[in-house]
Each structure stands twice: as C-alpha cells, then as structure tokens.
mmCIF file of C-alpha atoms and ligand atoms in Angstrom:
data_model
loop_
_atom_site.group_PDB
_atom_site.id
_atom_site.type_symbol
_atom_site.label_atom_id
_atom_site.label_comp_id
_atom_site.label_asym_id
_atom_site.label_seq_id
_atom_site.Cartn_x
_atom_site.Cartn_y
_atom_site.Cartn_z
ATOM 1 C CA MET Z 280 9.025 -27.175 18.541
ATOM 2 C CA LYS Z 281 7.206 -26.045 14.742
ATOM 3 C CA ASN Z 282 6.900 -28.700 11.792
ATOM 4 C CA SER Z 283 9.332 -26.319 9.277
ATOM 5 C CA ASP Z 284 7.385 -27.102 6.130
ATOM 6 C CA LEU Z 285 4.352 -25.245 8.406
ATOM 7 C CA LYS Z 286 4.595 -21.965 6.216
ATOM 8 C CA LYS Z 287 3.529 -19.034 9.493
ATOM 9 C CA VAL Z 288 2.330 -15.609 9.323
ATOM 10 C CA ALA Z 289 2.077 -13.257 12.131
ATOM 11 C CA LEU Z 290 -0.288 -10.375 11.155
ATOM 12 C CA VAL Z 291 0.254 -7.162 13.204
ATOM 13 C CA GLY Z 292 -2.319 -4.963 13.374
ATOM 14 C CA THR Z 293 -5.914 -5.808 12.310
ATOM 15 C CA GLY Z 294 -7.409 -2.455 10.959
ATOM 16 C CA PHE Z 295 -8.839 -2.137 8.195
ATOM 17 C CA VAL Z 296 -5.665 -3.004 6.051
ATOM 18 C CA GLY Z 297 -4.161 -5.788 8.648
ATOM 19 C CA MET Z 298 -7.634 -7.848 8.057
ATOM 20 C CA SER Z 299 -7.613 -6.973 4.629
ATOM 21 C CA PHE Z 300 -4.947 -8.556 3.532
ATOM 22 C CA ALA Z 301 -5.593 -11.592 5.827
ATOM 23 C CA TYR Z 302 -9.225 -12.669 4.412
ATOM 24 C CA ALA Z 303 -6.949 -11.689 0.574
ATOM 25 C CA LEU Z 304 -4.462 -14.877 2.886
ATOM 26 C CA LEU Z 305 -7.216 -17.481 3.527
ATOM 27 C CA ASN Z 306 -9.258 -17.386 0.452
ATOM 28 C CA SER Z 307 -5.234 -17.932 -1.785
ATOM 29 C CA GLY Z 308 -4.436 -20.464 0.938
ATOM 30 C CA GLU Z 309 -0.970 -19.219 0.620
ATOM 31 C CA CYS Z 310 0.229 -20.207 4.427
ATOM 32 C CA ASP Z 311 -0.299 -23.614 6.999
ATOM 33 C CA GLN Z 312 -1.236 -20.780 9.958
ATOM 34 C CA LEU Z 313 -1.947 -17.142 10.848
ATOM 35 C CA VAL Z 314 -1.711 -15.669 13.925
ATOM 36 C CA LEU Z 315 -3.291 -12.533 14.634
ATOM 37 C CA ILE Z 316 -2.062 -9.873 17.173
ATOM 38 C CA ASP Z 317 -2.945 -6.308 17.742
ATOM 39 C CA ILE Z 318 -3.128 -3.835 20.886
ATOM 40 C CA ASN Z 319 -7.242 -4.637 20.496
ATOM 41 C CA LYS Z 320 -7.290 -8.230 22.013
ATOM 42 C CA VAL Z 321 -11.700 -7.829 21.661
ATOM 43 C CA LYS Z 322 -10.497 -7.019 17.965
ATOM 44 C CA ALA Z 323 -7.733 -10.121 16.693
ATOM 45 C CA HIS Z 324 -10.067 -11.700 19.566
ATOM 46 C CA GLY Z 325 -13.212 -11.539 17.301
ATOM 47 C CA GLU Z 326 -12.189 -11.129 13.644
ATOM 48 C CA SER Z 327 -9.537 -14.454 14.362
ATOM 49 C CA MET Z 328 -12.530 -15.891 15.726
ATOM 50 C CA ASP Z 329 -14.203 -14.608 11.884
ATOM 51 C CA LEU Z 330 -11.970 -15.772 9.876
ATOM 52 C CA ASN Z 331 -12.262 -19.348 10.975
ATOM 53 C CA HIS Z 332 -16.510 -19.172 10.469
ATOM 54 C CA GLY Z 333 -14.711 -19.579 7.033
ATOM 55 C CA LEU Z 334 -12.483 -22.113 6.831
ATOM 56 C CA PRO Z 335 -15.634 -24.201 5.866
ATOM 57 C CA PHE Z 336 -15.487 -22.088 2.411
ATOM 58 C CA ALA Z 337 -11.663 -22.703 1.759
ATOM 59 C CA LYS Z 338 -9.645 -23.640 -0.743
ATOM 60 C CA ARG Z 339 -7.509 -25.406 2.454
ATOM 61 C CA ASN Z 340 -7.413 -25.320 6.142
ATOM 62 C CA MET Z 341 -5.439 -23.117 8.403
ATOM 63 C CA LEU Z 342 -4.815 -22.686 11.597
ATOM 64 C CA ILE Z 343 -5.846 -19.083 12.197
ATOM 65 C CA PHE Z 344 -5.626 -17.742 15.459
ATOM 66 C CA ASP Z 345 -5.303 -13.837 18.258
ATOM 67 C CA GLY Z 346 -1.806 -14.617 20.356
ATOM 68 C CA GLU Z 347 -0.189 -12.576 21.788
ATOM 69 C CA PHE Z 348 4.038 -11.124 20.311
ATOM 70 C CA CYS Z 349 5.537 -14.213 22.109
ATOM 71 C CA ASP Z 350 3.550 -16.355 18.627
ATOM 72 C CA CYS Z 351 6.376 -15.325 16.344
ATOM 73 C CA CYS Z 352 8.922 -17.051 17.492
ATOM 74 C CA ASP Z 353 8.117 -19.668 14.701
ATOM 75 C CA ALA Z 354 6.505 -16.967 12.159
ATOM 76 C CA ASP Z 355 8.453 -17.490 8.828
ATOM 77 C CA ILE Z 356 6.731 -13.977 7.798
ATOM 78 C CA VAL Z 357 5.652 -10.923 10.447
ATOM 79 C CA VAL Z 358 4.266 -8.816 8.500
ATOM 80 C CA ILE Z 359 2.501 -5.099 10.113
ATOM 81 C CA CYS Z 360 0.157 -2.902 9.468
ATOM 82 C CA ALA Z 361 -0.127 -1.730 12.576
ATOM 83 C CA GLY Z 362 -0.595 2.333 13.290
ATOM 84 C CA VAL Z 363 -1.901 5.776 14.524
ATOM 85 C CA ASN Z 364 -3.923 7.681 12.755
ATOM 86 C CA GLN Z 365 -2.813 11.762 11.751
ATOM 87 C CA LYS Z 366 -4.803 13.089 14.357
ATOM 88 C CA GLU Z 367 -6.224 16.738 13.710
ATOM 89 C CA GLY Z 368 -3.783 19.824 13.267
ATOM 90 C CA GLU Z 369 -1.127 16.873 13.319
ATOM 91 C CA SER Z 370 1.919 17.490 11.143
ATOM 92 C CA ARG Z 371 3.499 14.571 9.086
ATOM 93 C CA ILE Z 372 6.125 14.331 11.732
ATOM 94 C CA GLU Z 373 4.479 13.890 14.845
ATOM 95 C CA LEU Z 374 2.875 11.563 12.736
ATOM 96 C CA LEU Z 375 5.309 9.609 12.516
ATOM 97 C CA ASN Z 376 7.434 10.127 15.184
ATOM 98 C CA ARG Z 377 3.991 8.556 17.138
ATOM 99 C CA ASN Z 378 4.285 5.725 14.364
ATOM 100 C CA TYR Z 379 8.028 5.265 15.957
ATOM 101 C CA GLU Z 380 7.276 4.468 19.463
ATOM 102 C CA VAL Z 381 4.955 2.474 18.110
ATOM 103 C CA PHE Z 382 6.730 0.023 15.748
ATOM 104 C CA LYS Z 383 9.328 0.763 18.855
ATOM 105 C CA SER Z 384 6.233 -1.417 20.368
ATOM 106 C CA ILE Z 385 5.964 -4.414 18.208
ATOM 107 C CA ILE Z 386 10.151 -4.745 17.537
ATOM 108 C CA ASP Z 387 10.988 -5.525 20.382
ATOM 109 C CA PRO Z 388 8.390 -8.053 21.578
ATOM 110 C CA VAL Z 389 8.482 -9.442 17.955
ATOM 111 C CA ILE Z 390 12.898 -9.664 18.361
ATOM 112 C CA LYS Z 391 11.925 -10.703 21.886
ATOM 113 C CA SER Z 392 10.343 -13.787 21.226
ATOM 114 C CA GLY Z 393 13.224 -15.121 19.608
ATOM 115 C CA PHE Z 394 11.459 -14.332 15.760
ATOM 116 C CA ASN Z 395 14.013 -15.513 12.585
ATOM 117 C CA GLY Z 396 12.442 -14.643 9.803
ATOM 118 C CA ILE Z 397 11.901 -11.560 7.448
ATOM 119 C CA PHE Z 398 10.029 -8.210 8.604
ATOM 120 C CA LEU Z 399 6.645 -7.314 6.087
ATOM 121 C CA VAL Z 400 5.678 -3.772 6.036
ATOM 122 C CA ALA Z 401 2.979 -2.434 5.114
ATOM 123 C CA THR Z 402 2.848 0.652 8.047
ATOM 124 C CA ASN Z 403 2.106 4.274 6.322
ATOM 125 C CA PRO Z 404 5.142 6.278 4.683
ATOM 126 C CA VAL Z 405 6.033 2.625 4.655
ATOM 127 C CA ASP Z 406 9.275 3.388 3.269
ATOM 128 C CA ILE Z 407 10.615 5.060 6.714
ATOM 129 C CA MET Z 408 9.369 2.522 8.528
ATOM 130 C CA THR Z 409 10.256 0.040 6.755
ATOM 131 C CA LYS Z 410 13.891 2.086 7.003
ATOM 132 C CA ILE Z 411 12.595 2.307 11.385
ATOM 133 C CA THR Z 412 12.068 -1.485 10.999
ATOM 134 C CA LEU Z 413 15.246 -2.118 9.691
ATOM 135 C CA GLU Z 414 16.734 -0.239 13.252
ATOM 136 C CA LEU Z 415 14.893 -0.905 15.721
ATOM 137 C CA SER Z 416 15.151 -5.316 14.996
ATOM 138 C CA GLY Z 417 18.885 -5.408 13.674
ATOM 139 C CA PHE Z 418 18.308 -7.359 11.124
ATOM 140 C CA GLU Z 419 19.320 -7.121 7.634
ATOM 141 C CA SER Z 420 17.662 -5.730 4.226
ATOM 142 C CA SER Z 421 17.302 -8.376 2.437
ATOM 143 C CA LYS Z 422 14.524 -9.337 5.504
ATOM 144 C CA VAL Z 423 13.304 -5.895 6.016
ATOM 145 C CA ILE Z 424 10.683 -5.177 3.237
ATOM 146 C CA GLY Z 425 8.369 -3.142 2.471
ATOM 147 C CA SER Z 426 5.230 -2.896 0.776
ATOM 148 C CA GLY Z 427 6.852 -0.048 -1.078
ATOM 149 C CA THR Z 428 5.619 0.746 -4.652
ATOM 150 C CA THR Z 429 3.664 -2.839 -5.221
ATOM 151 C CA LEU Z 430 0.252 -1.068 -5.368
ATOM 152 C CA ASP Z 431 0.546 2.308 -6.939
ATOM 153 C CA THR Z 432 1.862 -0.124 -9.349
ATOM 154 C CA ALA Z 433 -0.262 -2.198 -9.988
ATOM 155 C CA ARG Z 434 -2.603 0.709 -10.127
ATOM 156 C CA LEU Z 435 -0.069 2.399 -13.207
ATOM 157 C CA ARG Z 436 -1.208 -2.299 -14.880
ATOM 158 C CA TYR Z 437 -4.480 -1.906 -13.700
ATOM 159 C CA LEU Z 438 -5.192 1.720 -15.638
ATOM 160 C CA LEU Z 439 -2.647 0.720 -18.767
ATOM 161 C CA GLY Z 440 -4.791 -1.875 -19.376
ATOM 162 C CA ASP Z 441 -7.709 -0.802 -19.336
ATOM 163 C CA TYR Z 442 -5.967 2.548 -21.902
ATOM 164 C CA PHE Z 443 -4.038 -0.212 -24.180
ATOM 165 C CA LYS Z 444 -6.794 -3.008 -24.154
ATOM 166 C CA ILE Z 445 -5.089 -5.647 -22.132
ATOM 167 C CA ASP Z 446 -4.791 -8.320 -19.220
ATOM 168 C CA PRO Z 447 -2.565 -5.950 -16.937
ATOM 169 C CA ARG Z 448 -0.821 -8.531 -15.954
ATOM 170 C CA ASN Z 449 0.964 -8.258 -19.368
ATOM 171 C CA ILE Z 450 1.464 -4.699 -19.082
ATOM 172 C CA HIS Z 451 4.982 -4.283 -17.930
ATOM 173 C CA ALA Z 452 5.319 -1.228 -16.104
ATOM 174 C CA TYR Z 453 6.684 0.088 -12.956
ATOM 175 C CA VAL Z 454 6.109 3.029 -9.886
ATOM 176 C CA ILE Z 455 9.543 3.879 -8.524
ATOM 177 C CA GLY Z 456 10.374 6.186 -5.051
ATOM 178 C CA GLU Z 457 8.281 6.786 -2.320
ATOM 179 C CA HIS Z 458 4.843 5.354 -1.594
ATOM 180 C CA GLY Z 459 3.284 9.536 -2.068
ATOM 181 C CA ASP Z 460 3.221 12.398 -3.413
ATOM 182 C CA SER Z 461 7.518 12.664 -5.152
ATOM 183 C CA GLU Z 462 7.249 8.584 -6.323
ATOM 184 C CA ILE Z 463 8.269 8.828 -10.599
ATOM 185 C CA ILE Z 464 6.859 6.983 -13.040
ATOM 186 C CA PRO Z 465 9.567 5.700 -15.641
ATOM 187 C CA TRP Z 466 7.792 5.565 -18.403
ATOM 188 C CA SER Z 467 11.183 5.165 -21.082
ATOM 189 C CA GLN Z 468 11.138 1.817 -18.728
ATOM 190 C CA ALA Z 469 7.231 1.268 -19.997
ATOM 191 C CA TYR Z 470 6.099 -2.117 -21.729
ATOM 192 C CA VAL Z 471 3.375 -3.675 -23.793
ATOM 193 C CA THR Z 472 4.487 -6.937 -23.385
ATOM 194 C CA THR Z 473 7.877 -6.839 -25.859
ATOM 195 C CA LYS Z 474 6.528 -3.378 -27.543
ATOM 196 C CA ARG Z 475 8.159 -0.178 -25.963
ATOM 197 C CA ILE Z 476 4.584 2.287 -24.933
ATOM 198 C CA TYR Z 477 6.649 5.331 -26.941
ATOM 199 C CA ASP Z 478 7.238 2.985 -29.865
ATOM 200 C CA ILE Z 479 2.938 1.722 -29.606
ATOM 201 C CA ILE Z 480 1.849 5.614 -29.734
ATOM 202 C CA ASP Z 481 4.256 6.631 -32.095
ATOM 203 C CA SER Z 482 3.175 4.083 -34.743
ATOM 204 C CA SER Z 483 -0.478 4.580 -33.364
ATOM 205 C CA ASN Z 484 -1.411 7.638 -35.810
ATOM 206 C CA GLY Z 485 -3.667 9.152 -33.168
ATOM 207 C CA LYS Z 486 -5.048 6.026 -31.531
ATOM 208 C CA PHE Z 487 -3.383 6.410 -28.723
ATOM 209 C CA LYS Z 488 -0.941 9.825 -26.821
ATOM 210 C CA PHE Z 489 1.241 11.376 -25.028
ATOM 211 C CA GLU Z 490 -0.833 13.436 -23.001
ATOM 212 C CA ASP Z 491 -2.697 10.291 -22.027
ATOM 213 C CA LEU Z 492 0.096 8.952 -19.644
ATOM 214 C CA TYR Z 493 0.173 12.356 -17.839
ATOM 215 C CA ASN Z 494 -3.519 11.881 -16.990
ATOM 216 C CA ILE Z 495 -2.332 8.025 -15.983
ATOM 217 C CA SER Z 496 0.338 9.358 -14.060
ATOM 218 C CA LYS Z 497 -2.334 11.988 -12.291
ATOM 219 C CA ASN Z 498 -4.760 8.604 -11.432
ATOM 220 C CA VAL Z 499 -1.840 7.148 -9.969
ATOM 221 C CA THR Z 500 -0.537 9.553 -7.660
ATOM 222 C CA GLY Z 501 -4.315 10.555 -7.027
ATOM 223 C CA ALA Z 502 -5.514 7.475 -6.340
ATOM 224 C CA ALA Z 503 -5.430 6.802 -2.298
ATOM 225 C CA GLN Z 504 -6.456 10.244 -1.864
ATOM 226 C CA GLU Z 505 -9.387 9.778 -3.904
ATOM 227 C CA ILE Z 506 -10.068 6.807 -2.025
ATOM 228 C CA ILE Z 507 -9.627 7.926 0.956
ATOM 229 C CA SER Z 508 -12.372 10.520 -0.332
ATOM 230 C CA ALA Z 509 -15.030 8.202 -1.096
ATOM 231 C CA LYS Z 510 -14.551 5.645 2.046
ATOM 232 C CA ASN Z 511 -12.161 6.992 4.584
ATOM 233 C CA ALA Z 512 -9.661 4.240 3.982
ATOM 234 C CA THR Z 513 -7.996 2.505 1.654
ATOM 235 C CA TYR Z 514 -7.319 -1.568 2.508
ATOM 236 C CA TYR Z 515 -8.418 -4.608 -0.539
ATOM 237 C CA GLY Z 516 -5.808 -3.062 -2.532
ATOM 238 C CA ILE Z 517 -2.489 -3.265 -0.449
ATOM 239 C CA GLY Z 518 -4.194 -6.613 0.956
ATOM 240 C CA MET Z 519 -3.317 -8.338 -1.879
ATOM 241 C CA ALA Z 520 -0.322 -6.861 -3.314
ATOM 242 C CA LEU Z 521 0.877 -8.109 0.008
ATOM 243 C CA VAL Z 522 -0.610 -11.781 -0.857
ATOM 244 C CA ARG Z 523 1.606 -11.574 -3.505
ATOM 245 C CA ILE Z 524 4.482 -10.601 -1.833
ATOM 246 C CA VAL Z 525 4.743 -13.336 0.587
ATOM 247 C CA ARG Z 526 3.580 -16.126 -2.305
ATOM 248 C CA ALA Z 527 6.579 -14.715 -3.891
ATOM 249 C CA ILE Z 528 8.450 -15.788 -0.105
ATOM 250 C CA PHE Z 529 7.588 -17.893 -0.042
ATOM 251 C CA GLY Z 530 7.387 -20.081 -3.305
ATOM 252 C CA ASP Z 531 10.501 -19.088 -3.954
ATOM 253 C CA GLU Z 532 9.976 -16.491 -6.717
ATOM 254 C CA LYS Z 533 12.203 -15.064 -7.622
ATOM 255 C CA SER Z 534 9.470 -12.735 -8.665
ATOM 256 C CA ALA Z 535 10.553 -9.242 -9.833
ATOM 257 C CA LEU Z 536 7.829 -6.732 -7.328
ATOM 258 C CA THR Z 537 8.398 -3.272 -7.191
ATOM 259 C CA VAL Z 538 8.923 -3.317 -2.587
ATOM 260 C CA SER Z 539 10.968 -0.748 -0.546
ATOM 261 C CA VAL Z 540 14.219 -1.428 -0.207
ATOM 262 C CA MET Z 541 17.339 -0.809 1.355
ATOM 263 C CA LEU Z 542 19.308 0.969 -1.353
ATOM 264 C CA ASN Z 543 23.316 0.425 -0.790
ATOM 265 C CA GLY Z 544 24.868 2.232 -3.737
ATOM 266 C CA GLN Z 545 22.162 2.062 -6.893
ATOM 267 C CA TYR Z 546 22.058 5.056 -8.381
ATOM 268 C CA GLY Z 547 24.186 6.715 -6.128
ATOM 269 C CA VAL Z 548 21.750 7.241 -3.165
ATOM 270 C CA THR Z 549 22.791 4.874 0.594
ATOM 271 C CA ASP Z 550 20.529 4.841 3.081
ATOM 272 C CA VAL Z 551 17.547 5.112 2.332
ATOM 273 C CA TYR Z 552 14.392 2.229 1.500
ATOM 274 C CA ALA Z 553 12.636 3.155 -1.338
ATOM 275 C CA GLY Z 554 10.533 1.083 -4.397
ATOM 276 C CA LEU Z 555 12.694 -0.632 -6.669
ATOM 277 C CA PRO Z 556 11.759 -3.732 -8.908
ATOM 278 C CA ALA Z 557 13.607 -6.332 -6.813
ATOM 279 C CA ILE Z 558 14.021 -10.184 -6.503
ATOM 280 C CA ILE Z 559 12.030 -11.545 -4.125
ATOM 281 C CA GLY Z 560 12.552 -15.056 -3.078
ATOM 282 C CA ARG Z 561 12.194 -17.186 0.437
ATOM 283 C CA ASN Z 562 15.947 -15.306 1.660
ATOM 284 C CA GLY Z 563 13.018 -11.755 1.142
ATOM 285 C CA VAL Z 564 15.514 -9.354 -0.807
ATOM 286 C CA GLU Z 565 17.829 -11.303 -3.175
ATOM 287 C CA ASP Z 566 18.317 -8.956 -5.864
ATOM 288 C CA ILE Z 567 17.005 -4.790 -6.595
ATOM 289 C CA ILE Z 568 16.961 -4.289 -10.272
ATOM 290 C CA VAL Z 569 18.828 -1.199 -11.338
ATOM 291 C CA LEU Z 570 17.105 0.595 -14.600
ATOM 292 C CA ASP Z 571 17.948 1.484 -17.291
ATOM 293 C CA LEU Z 572 17.260 5.277 -16.620
ATOM 294 C CA LYS Z 573 16.985 8.678 -18.372
ATOM 295 C CA GLU Z 574 18.394 11.473 -16.417
ATOM 296 C CA ASN Z 575 15.474 13.187 -15.499
ATOM 297 C CA GLU Z 576 14.253 10.174 -14.396
ATOM 298 C CA ARG Z 577 16.673 9.045 -12.644
ATOM 299 C CA THR Z 578 16.811 12.869 -11.384
ATOM 300 C CA ALA Z 579 12.879 12.975 -10.088
ATOM 301 C CA PHE Z 580 13.768 9.304 -7.944
ATOM 302 C CA ILE Z 581 17.768 10.497 -6.816
ATOM 303 C CA ASN Z 582 14.619 13.968 -5.775
ATOM 304 C CA SER Z 583 12.294 10.714 -3.995
ATOM 305 C CA CYS Z 584 14.914 9.138 -2.352
ATOM 306 C CA ASN Z 585 16.555 13.148 -1.299
ATOM 307 C CA PHE Z 586 13.170 13.439 -0.065
ATOM 308 C CA LEU Z 587 12.264 10.891 2.062
ATOM 309 C CA LYS Z 588 16.031 10.669 3.606
ATOM 310 C CA GLU Z 589 15.553 14.421 5.060
ATOM 311 C CA THR Z 590 12.110 13.333 6.132
ATOM 312 C CA ALA Z 591 13.486 10.478 8.397
ATOM 313 C CA GLU Z 592 16.152 12.492 9.815
ATOM 314 C CA GLN Z 593 13.543 14.800 11.525
ATOM 315 C CA ILE Z 594 12.773 11.137 14.299
ATOM 316 C CA ASP Z 595 12.939 11.408 17.385
ATOM 317 C CA PHE Z 596 15.509 8.281 17.744
HETATM 318 P P1 NAD N 893 -6.957 0.830 11.369
HETATM 319 O O1 NAD N 893 -6.361 2.482 12.258
HETATM 320 O O2 NAD N 893 -7.811 -0.023 10.649
HETATM 321 O O3 NAD N 893 -5.619 0.001 12.216
HETATM 322 C C1 NAD N 893 -4.381 -0.013 12.862
HETATM 323 C C2 NAD N 893 -4.416 -0.843 13.690
HETATM 324 O O4 NAD N 893 -3.610 -1.288 14.220
HETATM 325 C C3 NAD N 893 -5.817 -1.056 14.750
HETATM 326 O O5 NAD N 893 -6.373 -2.112 14.638
HETATM 327 C C4 NAD N 893 -4.810 -0.603 16.054
HETATM 328 O O6 NAD N 893 -5.637 -0.972 17.047
HETATM 329 C C5 NAD N 893 -3.623 -1.555 15.658
HETATM 330 N N1 NAD N 893 -2.597 -0.576 17.154
HETATM 331 C C6 NAD N 893 -2.583 0.552 16.861
HETATM 332 N N2 NAD N 893 -1.153 0.360 17.575
HETATM 333 C C7 NAD N 893 -0.971 -0.745 18.091
HETATM 334 C C8 NAD N 893 -0.191 -1.211 19.190
HETATM 335 N N3 NAD N 893 1.060 -0.568 19.277
HETATM 336 N N4 NAD N 893 0.179 -2.778 18.502
HETATM 337 C C9 NAD N 893 -0.540 -3.655 17.758
HETATM 338 N N5 NAD N 893 -1.454 -2.619 17.388
HETATM 339 C C10 NAD N 893 -1.526 -2.089 17.507
HETATM 340 O O7 NAD N 893 -5.574 0.924 10.082
HETATM 341 P P2 NAD N 893 -5.737 1.220 9.066
HETATM 342 O O8 NAD N 893 -6.622 1.210 7.709
HETATM 343 O O9 NAD N 893 -5.962 -1.358 8.672
HETATM 344 O O10 NAD N 893 -4.096 1.389 7.910
HETATM 345 C C11 NAD N 893 -2.863 1.040 8.650
HETATM 346 C C12 NAD N 893 -1.868 1.560 7.702
HETATM 347 O O11 NAD N 893 -1.875 1.261 6.561
HETATM 348 C C13 NAD N 893 -2.036 2.940 8.168
HETATM 349 O O12 NAD N 893 -0.565 2.862 8.258
HETATM 350 C C14 NAD N 893 -1.898 3.166 6.554
HETATM 351 O O13 NAD N 893 -2.015 4.526 6.158
HETATM 352 C C15 NAD N 893 -1.033 2.118 5.911
HETATM 353 N N6 NAD N 893 -2.037 1.656 4.072
HETATM 354 C C16 NAD N 893 -1.103 1.856 3.866
HETATM 355 C C17 NAD N 893 -0.744 1.072 2.477
HETATM 356 C C18 NAD N 893 0.409 0.830 1.515
HETATM 357 O O14 NAD N 893 0.340 0.668 -0.113
HETATM 358 N N7 NAD N 893 1.779 0.085 2.054
HETATM 359 C C19 NAD N 893 -2.227 1.421 1.641
HETATM 360 C C20 NAD N 893 -3.119 1.369 2.525
HETATM 361 C C21 NAD N 893 -2.671 1.948 3.788
#
C-alpha cells in the first residue's frame, strides 16, 4: 500500500529525452520515487544504476528503480517519452501510425495497473500523441497533458531575454498552437516585466526593431532543426520543461504553462490538443487562459488547430 504522502513518478521511455528528464528530476529532488520503464529493459536497468550512483551527491534521497508497467499502479504522474524514430523514406503519417501502436502497448498496461493519476506526454508529434493518450486511457482531459509549447516558449523567453538584456523569467510571452511548424507567437500579448514589447520597441528610438522580432520567431521555430543538425537530437531543454510541469503538479502551484491541452470551445475550436497557457496544479489542467488575440493571431491559431485535427484524422484507429 502506498504512503499517500510519497510523490511517485513513472517514466516510460528511457532514451535521450526520458533520461534528461530523469536526471533533471533527480537534481531538483521533485519526487520521492522514480520508476524507469522501457521496452529495452537492459537500458532501463543501466540507467537506474547510473542515476542511483548520483544519489550520494543529490540534495535529497530518492527511490529510483527500473520496473514494469504494474509499478505505475500507485504513481502520481506517468511521463511518456517513448517512441520510435522516423525511418528513411517514411512519411510523417507512417511514423505517427507506428507511434500510435507504441502508445497502445503502453497505455493499456498502465491503465490495467490501476493507475489513476496524471499522464504527461512528450513524444512527438506531442499534440497528437497526447490526444491519442486521452482516447486510449479514457481519462478526463484535465488528467492528460502534453508538453505542448513549453519548450518553444522557453526558447522564446531565452531569446527575448538575450535581446532586451533581461532575465528570461521576467519575459511574459507565449508560443501557442502546434508544437511544430504551424506554431505562433502572439506578439500583441508579449511583455517584458509589465511593458508591452510593442511599446518598448516604439519608444526605443531605434534601439529595438520590429524586424528583429521576426528573426527571433524564426529562431524559435527553427531551433529544434538547428540542434538536430548539430547533435542529432534535442533533450536537455525538454527534460527541464517536463520537470517544471511536474513541479507545478506536485506543488499545486496553479502556474500558467503552455502545455498541450484539450480545447473545448476556446477560439471556437473543439476536440483538438494544442499548446495554450493553462493553469497547472495538483489536479492537472485546472483552467485554460484565453488570450485576447488580434484577428491575424486568432486566425493563425485556428489554422494550426485545423492542421492538427486533419493530421489526427489520418491515423488508422
Ligand atoms: P530515443 O530513441 O532516444 O528514446 C526512445 C525510447 O523509447 C527508447 O529508449 C526506446 O527503447 C523506448 N521505446 C520505444 N518503444 C517503446 C515501447 N513500446 N515501450 C516502452 N519504451 C519504448 O528518443 P528521444 O530522443 O528520447 O525522443 C523521444 C521522443 O521525444 C521523440 O518522439 C521525440 O521526437 C520527442 N521529443 C519531444 C520534444 C517536445 O518538446 N515535446 C522535444 C524533443 C524530443
């Protein structure tokens, strides 16, 4: 029987992303127990040994072990970073169908274990894989969250912090929509501390320029590809983004994070998972913040959602 005060995370998928998350989680000390699950049991075992050897240097003790799906029974959060990689000549849809099969092999045994917590999905295409998790689990949408555009928002804040020479944590700007090519930055909603970025540029006597915002948005959307060209994969940023979401859940923080959430009428969109600022607490998604978007931003967001909807409809359910 689980001590209800113990915070337990089950990680499915111990690849680059999963282990970057696990390492960041160990360093942040955000939970009491972490179980590592992977189809490659030898890898999961090696990873648990390696993390355990860091415990004497960690800021707190944790129980870390490699396990089975039945170990999800008393987990508070199941984080899914498992997936297959694109084969040569394989289309996005073929990849999506294979990842759908991977998720069937994961969600079913997790549910059979008796798991009754919150799913947090990072596997790409994350918005669609989160919707698949919702459908396979039958959970309420508040308990099924995708990492969405949390990483893209972090990239945006980092770049804006660098541009305006201010701590990125004092930048209030969001990337919304698909975690992918159709994502958008609603600049009308972007602030440095309490000042609108548009107003800062207007009154800067040419020190800051509107065209620089265009370059920053290109850098945000192109970041993943640039990193993949340089080192084949991206993982540290997403690992830390996942820890941030886990902290908001365990701490019942009511933090606004741009996770992938199920839209139920916001902007006239239904039945789609997409990145939007949402209030995250112990119950998962507690509210979705509706932004006061300009007409062009609203249209771009709806187009992004339509793209996600059309892509999801091509899966062989
Ligand atoms: P990886 O290949 O290193 O790891 C995938 C892991 O999944 C492997 O250990 C593999 O054995 C495991 N796996 C495969 N099938 C499984 C199954 N049926 N059951 C259990 N485990 C299984 O890949 P990665 O670099 O860690 O990336 C993982 C996912 O994260 C990818 O889909 C990637 O696109 C995505 N990603 C998302 C973001 C984001 O912002 N959401 C950012 C970067 C990467």
